[in-house]
PDB file of C-alpha atoms in Angstrom:
ATOM      1  CA  MET I   1      11.524   4.230  15.581  1.00 80.00           C
ATOM      2  CA  PHE I   2       8.963   3.070  13.011  1.00 84.00           C
ATOM      3  CA  GLU I   3       6.947  -0.100  12.786  1.00 90.00           C
ATOM      4  CA  VAL I   4       5.657  -1.175   9.392  1.00 91.00           C
ATOM      5  CA  MET I   5       2.134  -2.572   9.589  1.00 92.00           C
ATOM      6  CA  TRP I   6       0.301  -4.070   6.641  1.00 90.00           C
ATOM      7  CA  THR I   7      -2.667  -6.212   5.659  1.00 92.00           C
ATOM      8  CA  ASP I   8      -3.218  -8.491   2.698  1.00 92.00           C
ATOM      9  CA  ASP I   9      -5.472  -5.793   1.224  1.00 91.00           C
ATOM     10  CA  ILE I  10      -2.622  -3.281   1.353  1.00 90.00           C
ATOM     11  CA  MET I  11      -0.281  -5.688  -0.428  1.00 91.00           C
ATOM     12  CA  VAL I  12      -2.891  -6.443  -3.096  1.00 92.00           C
ATOM     13  CA  GLU I  13      -3.362  -2.717  -3.698  1.00 91.00           C
ATOM     14  CA  PHE I  14       0.405  -2.188  -3.864  1.00 91.00           C
ATOM     15  CA  GLN I  15       0.873  -5.032  -6.343  1.00 91.00           C
ATOM     16  CA  TYR I  16      -2.067  -3.866  -8.485  1.00 92.00           C
ATOM     17  CA  HIS I  17      -0.610  -0.372  -8.859  1.00 92.00           C
ATOM     18  CA  LEU I  18       2.910  -1.703  -9.447  1.00 92.00           C
ATOM     19  CA  ARG I  19       1.612  -3.986 -12.214  1.00 92.00           C
ATOM     20  CA  LYS I  20      -0.581  -1.232 -13.692  1.00 93.00           C
ATOM     21  CA  LYS I  21       2.353   1.161 -13.854  1.00 94.00           C
ATOM     22  CA  ASN I  22       4.786  -1.527 -15.120  1.00 93.00           C
ATOM     23  CA  PRO I  23       2.791  -4.079 -17.161  1.00 93.00           C
ATOM     24  CA  PHE I  24       5.858  -5.911 -18.481  1.00 95.00           C
ATOM     25  CA  LEU I  25       7.448  -6.838 -15.146  1.00 92.00           C
ATOM     26  CA  ASP I  26       7.913 -10.583 -14.715  1.00 92.00           C
ATOM     27  CA  ASP I  27       6.950 -12.492 -11.570  1.00 89.00           C
ATOM     28  CA  ALA I  28      10.328 -12.018  -9.884  1.00 88.00           C
ATOM     29  CA  GLN I  29      10.092  -8.278 -10.396  1.00 89.00           C
ATOM     30  CA  CYS I  30       6.459  -7.756  -9.401  1.00 88.00           C
ATOM     31  CA  GLY I  31       5.590 -10.681  -7.150  1.00 88.00           C
ATOM     32  CA  GLY I  32       9.140 -10.842  -5.857  1.00 90.00           C
ATOM     33  CA  VAL I  33       8.923  -7.309  -4.523  1.00 90.00           C
ATOM     34  CA  ARG I  34       5.777  -8.236  -2.634  1.00 89.00           C
ATOM     35  CA  ARG I  35       7.318 -11.435  -1.258  1.00 91.00           C
ATOM     36  CA  ASN I  36      10.417  -9.533  -0.130  1.00 93.00           C
ATOM     37  CA  LEU I  37       8.268  -6.947   1.665  1.00 91.00           C
ATOM     38  CA  GLU I  38       6.228  -9.681   3.336  1.00 92.00           C
ATOM     39  CA  ASP I  39       9.387 -11.499   4.481  1.00 95.00           C
ATOM     40  CA  THR I  40      11.102  -8.320   5.672  1.00 94.00           C
ATOM     41  CA  PHE I  41       8.107  -7.026   7.620  1.00 93.00           C
ATOM     42  CA  ALA I  42       6.526 -10.357   8.609  1.00 92.00           C
ATOM     43  CA  SER I  43       5.915  -9.226  12.188  1.00 93.00           C
ATOM     44  CA  GLY I  44       3.917  -6.237  10.914  1.00 93.00           C
ATOM     45  CA  ARG I  45       1.200  -8.297   9.262  1.00 94.00           C
ATOM     46  CA  VAL I  46      -2.233  -7.452  10.671  1.00 93.00           C
ATOM     47  CA  ARG I  47      -4.792 -10.275  10.670  1.00 93.00           C
ATOM     48  CA  ASN I  48      -8.180 -11.080  12.145  1.00 91.00           C
ATOM     49  CA  PHE I  49      -9.373  -7.489  12.217  1.00 86.00           C
ATOM     50  CA  THR I  50     -12.939  -6.351  11.736  1.00 87.00           C
ATOM     51  CA  ILE I  51     -14.304  -3.349   9.919  1.00 83.00           C
ATOM     52  CA  ASN I  52     -16.905  -1.211  11.630  1.00 83.00           C
ATOM     53  CA  PRO I  53     -19.566  -0.601   8.949  1.00 83.00           C
ATOM     54  CA  ASP I  54     -20.663   2.542  10.798  1.00 85.00           C
ATOM     55  CA  GLY I  55     -17.155   3.990  10.893  1.00 80.00           C
ATOM     56  CA  HIS I  56     -15.834   6.705   8.632  1.00 78.00           C
ATOM     57  CA  TYR I  57     -12.528   5.705   7.047  1.00 75.00           C
ATOM     58  CA  PRO I  58     -11.188   8.602   4.983  1.00 73.00           C
ATOM     59  CA  ASP I  59      -8.719   8.013   2.182  1.00 74.00           C
ATOM     60  CA  ILE I  60      -5.369   8.941   3.739  1.00 72.00           C
ATOM     61  CA  VAL I  61      -3.873   9.919   0.372  1.00 70.00           C
ATOM     62  CA  THR I  62      -6.690  12.386  -0.244  1.00 71.00           C
ATOM     63  CA  LEU I  63      -6.222  13.823   3.238  1.00 69.00           C
ATOM     64  CA  MET I  64      -2.477  14.133   2.613  1.00 67.00           C
ATOM     65  CA  PHE I  65      -3.090  16.114  -0.585  1.00 65.00           C
ATOM     66  CA  ILE I  66      -5.580  18.391   1.123  1.00 66.00           C
ATOM     67  CA  ALA I  67      -3.144  19.060   3.952  1.00 61.00           C
ATOM     68  CA  GLN I  68      -0.063  19.419   1.729  1.00 61.00           C
ATOM     69  CA  PRO I  69      -1.022  20.554  -1.807  1.00 57.00           C
ATOM     70  CA  SER I  70       2.663  20.896  -2.718  1.00 60.00           C
ATOM     71  CA  MET I  71       3.058  17.104  -2.409  1.00 53.00           C
ATOM     72  CA  ARG I  72       0.954  16.552  -5.528  1.00 52.00           C
ATOM     73  CA  ARG I  73       3.983  17.207  -7.709  1.00 54.00           C
ATOM     74  CA  GLN I  74       6.301  15.039  -5.604  1.00 54.00           C
ATOM     75  CA  THR I  75       4.122  11.962  -5.110  1.00 49.00           C
ATOM     76  CA  SER I  76       3.671   9.378  -7.849  1.00 51.00           C
ATOM     77  CA  PHE I  77       1.267   6.465  -7.402  1.00 49.00           C
TER      78      PHE I  77
END
């Protein structure tokens, strides 16, 4: 029903925020979570893509908050 797609940039962002929120996690806790996600969703890795410098890529989180203001209380990043 759903297909998880991710890039290295997405994983870096995820790990940065996980570490920022939990600075005392050891490698197995922080890096291990990333490795488990990568192993579990290996077929969803997106590579060799290009970015159109003329394109407009809105921040999906900002759009989500604009569309659903009530989610601000429920979502924690």
